[in-house]
GROMACS .gro file of C-alpha atoms in nm:
model
  139
    1MET     CA    1 -17.024  17.169   5.508
    2ALA     CA    2 -16.935  17.396   5.805
    3ALA     CA    3 -16.717  17.128   5.952
    4LEU     CA    4 -16.519  17.107   5.632
    5LEU     CA    5 -16.488  17.486   5.618
    6HIS     CA    6 -16.434  17.549   5.991
    7ASP     CA    7 -16.089  17.707   5.951
    8ALA     CA    8 -16.145  17.879   5.612
    9ILE     CA    9 -16.211  18.225   5.737
   10GLU     CA   10 -15.916  18.248   5.970
   11ASP     CA   11 -15.667  18.063   5.750
   12GLN     CA   12 -15.773  18.166   5.399
   13GLY     CA   13 -15.876  18.528   5.355
   14GLY     CA   14 -16.092  18.665   5.629
   15ALA     CA   15 -16.397  18.868   5.524
   16ALA     CA   16 -16.366  18.782   5.150
   17THR     CA   17 -16.369  18.404   5.236
   18ARG     CA   18 -16.670  18.463   5.468
   19GLU     CA   19 -16.868  18.617   5.190
   20GLU     CA   20 -16.781  18.341   4.948
   21ILE     CA   21 -16.898  18.081   5.199
   22ARG     CA   22 -17.222  18.280   5.243
   23ARG     CA   23 -17.264  18.301   4.870
   24ARG     CA   24 -17.212  17.923   4.820
   25PHE     CA   25 -17.359  17.766   5.131
   26GLY     CA   26 -17.581  18.025   5.299
   27ASP     CA   27 -17.616  18.203   5.631
   28ASN     CA   28 -17.639  17.892   5.849
   29VAL     CA   29 -17.310  17.738   5.733
   30THR     CA   30 -17.145  18.084   5.751
   31ALA     CA   31 -17.269  18.133   6.111
   32ILE     CA   32 -17.117  17.805   6.219
   33VAL     CA   33 -16.791  17.873   6.043
   34ASP     CA   34 -16.782  18.221   6.204
   35GLY     CA   35 -16.840  18.058   6.545
   36CYS     CA   36 -16.532  17.836   6.483
   37THR     CA   37 -16.319  18.128   6.385
   38ASP     CA   38 -16.070  18.290   6.622
   39SER     CA   39 -15.964  18.569   6.390
   40ASP     CA   40 -16.077  18.717   6.061
   41THR     CA   41 -15.831  19.011   6.062
   42ILE     CA   42 -15.508  19.041   5.863
   43PRO     CA   43 -15.276  19.058   6.035
   44LYS     CA   44 -15.407  18.839   6.315
   45LEU     CA   45 -15.423  18.961   6.671
   46PRO     CA   46 -15.168  18.811   6.913
   47TRP     CA   47 -15.206  18.439   6.974
   48ARG     CA   48 -15.302  18.457   7.341
   49GLN     CA   49 -15.558  18.738   7.279
   50ARG     CA   50 -15.723  18.533   7.004
   51LYS     CA   51 -15.738  18.217   7.220
   52GLU     CA   52 -15.877  18.398   7.524
   53ALA     CA   53 -16.161  18.550   7.308
   54TYR     CA   54 -16.237  18.209   7.150
   55ILE     CA   55 -16.258  18.041   7.486
   56ALA     CA   56 -16.481  18.316   7.625
   57HIS     CA   57 -16.733  18.272   7.336
   58ILE     CA   58 -16.774  17.894   7.386
   59PRO     CA   59 -17.032  17.904   7.668
   60THR     CA   60 -17.269  18.111   7.456
   61ALA     CA   61 -17.205  17.941   7.116
   62SER     CA   62 -17.482  17.760   6.933
   63PRO     CA   63 -17.517  17.382   6.957
   64SER     CA   64 -17.401  17.356   6.596
   65VAL     CA   65 -17.079  17.563   6.669
   66LEU     CA   66 -17.017  17.351   6.980
   67LEU     CA   67 -17.038  17.034   6.779
   68VAL     CA   68 -16.812  17.141   6.503
   69SER     CA   69 -16.571  17.320   6.741
   70GLY     CA   70 -16.567  17.024   6.983
   71ALA     CA   71 -16.497  16.774   6.709
   72ASP     CA   72 -16.215  16.991   6.574
   73LYS     CA   73 -16.054  17.039   6.914
   74LEU     CA   74 -16.092  16.659   6.991
   75TYR     CA   75 -15.920  16.565   6.663
   76ASN     CA   76 -15.642  16.821   6.719
   77ALA     CA   77 -15.585  16.700   7.078
   78GLN     CA   78 -15.567  16.336   6.962
   79SER     CA   79 -15.311  16.442   6.693
   80ILE     CA   80 -15.098  16.621   6.966
   81ARG     CA   81 -15.115  16.312   7.180
   82LYS     CA   82 -15.007  16.085   6.889
   83ASP     CA   83 -14.737  16.317   6.780
   84TYR     CA   84 -14.612  16.369   7.138
   85ARG     CA   85 -14.571  15.992   7.175
   86MET     CA   86 -14.363  15.986   6.851
   87LEU     CA   87 -14.171  16.315   6.877
   88GLY     CA   88 -14.159  16.398   7.249
   89GLU     CA   89 -14.099  16.754   7.359
   90SER     CA   90 -14.020  16.875   7.004
   91VAL     CA   91 -14.393  16.860   6.927
   92TRP     CA   92 -14.447  17.188   7.110
   93GLU     CA   93 -14.216  17.369   6.849
   94ARG     CA   94 -14.505  17.377   6.599
   95PHE     CA   95 -14.734  17.567   6.830
   96LYS     CA   96 -14.725  17.947   6.866
   97GLY     CA   97 -14.817  17.901   7.236
   98GLY     CA   98 -14.535  17.648   7.293
   99LYS     CA   99 -14.588  17.380   7.553
  100GLU     CA  100 -14.726  17.598   7.833
  101GLY     CA  101 -14.963  17.798   7.623
  102THR     CA  102 -15.095  17.500   7.422
  103LEU     CA  103 -15.166  17.298   7.737
  104TRP     CA  104 -15.338  17.606   7.893
  105TYR     CA  105 -15.544  17.644   7.571
  106TYR     CA  106 -15.675  17.285   7.566
  107ARG     CA  107 -15.743  17.267   7.944
  108SER     CA  108 -15.934  17.605   7.911
  109LEU     CA  109 -16.126  17.473   7.615
  110VAL     CA  110 -16.232  17.162   7.822
  111ASP     CA  111 -16.347  17.391   8.106
  112ALA     CA  112 -16.544  17.617   7.867
  113PHE     CA  113 -16.707  17.326   7.687
  114HIS     CA  114 -16.813  17.181   8.027
  115LYS     CA  115 -17.001  17.501   8.101
  116THR     CA  116 -17.231  17.415   7.808
  117GLY     CA  117 -17.311  17.072   7.953
  118SER     CA  118 -17.157  16.730   7.933
  119ILE     CA  119 -17.159  16.522   7.616
  120PRO     CA  120 -16.947  16.224   7.531
  121MET     CA  121 -16.731  16.408   7.284
  122ILE     CA  122 -16.625  16.663   7.542
  123GLU     CA  123 -16.568  16.387   7.801
  124GLU     CA  124 -16.330  16.228   7.546
  125LEU     CA  125 -16.165  16.569   7.487
  126GLU     CA  126 -16.107  16.599   7.863
  127ARG     CA  127 -15.959  16.237   7.872
  128VAL     CA  128 -15.719  16.313   7.583
  129VAL     CA  129 -15.610  16.647   7.729
  130SER     CA  130 -15.554  16.494   8.067
  131GLU     CA  131 -15.339  16.219   7.893
  132ILE     CA  132 -15.138  16.487   7.716
  133GLU     CA  133 -15.079  16.670   8.044
  134VAL     CA  134 -14.952  16.342   8.204
  135LEU     CA  135 -14.733  16.265   7.905
  136ALA     CA  136 -14.593  16.621   7.921
  137GLY     CA  137 -14.521  16.590   8.297
  138CYS     CA  138 -14.776  16.853   8.391
  139ARG     CA  139 -15.000  16.617   8.603
   0.00000   0.00000   0.00000
């Protein structure tokens, strides 16, 4: 359930959504969703500040948070790669961090996830991020 709700707090209402998740699904699911959340305030903090804080928490996150977050980031990176192949440079227009910020964020995520150990999902995330960097002319 946490995987399905991983973006709910940051995208759909902050604290009120957190409490609804807790009421419906309990503390464990809520803790995982919280661990996948980069902001629960309205308005949100600036993009770079949120991303830096999210990256900083990865090495101390629970195994459940790492699993859900890693799967989410892998899917997102695969989507960026696919869309880049179809759209080229215009793909970066959809990201608040633009090309430079988005590439920094995903490379930093890979580095942070590696601090927690090496699992196949994170190895695949690193391969996909590396491929995006090559496609984007950054490697």
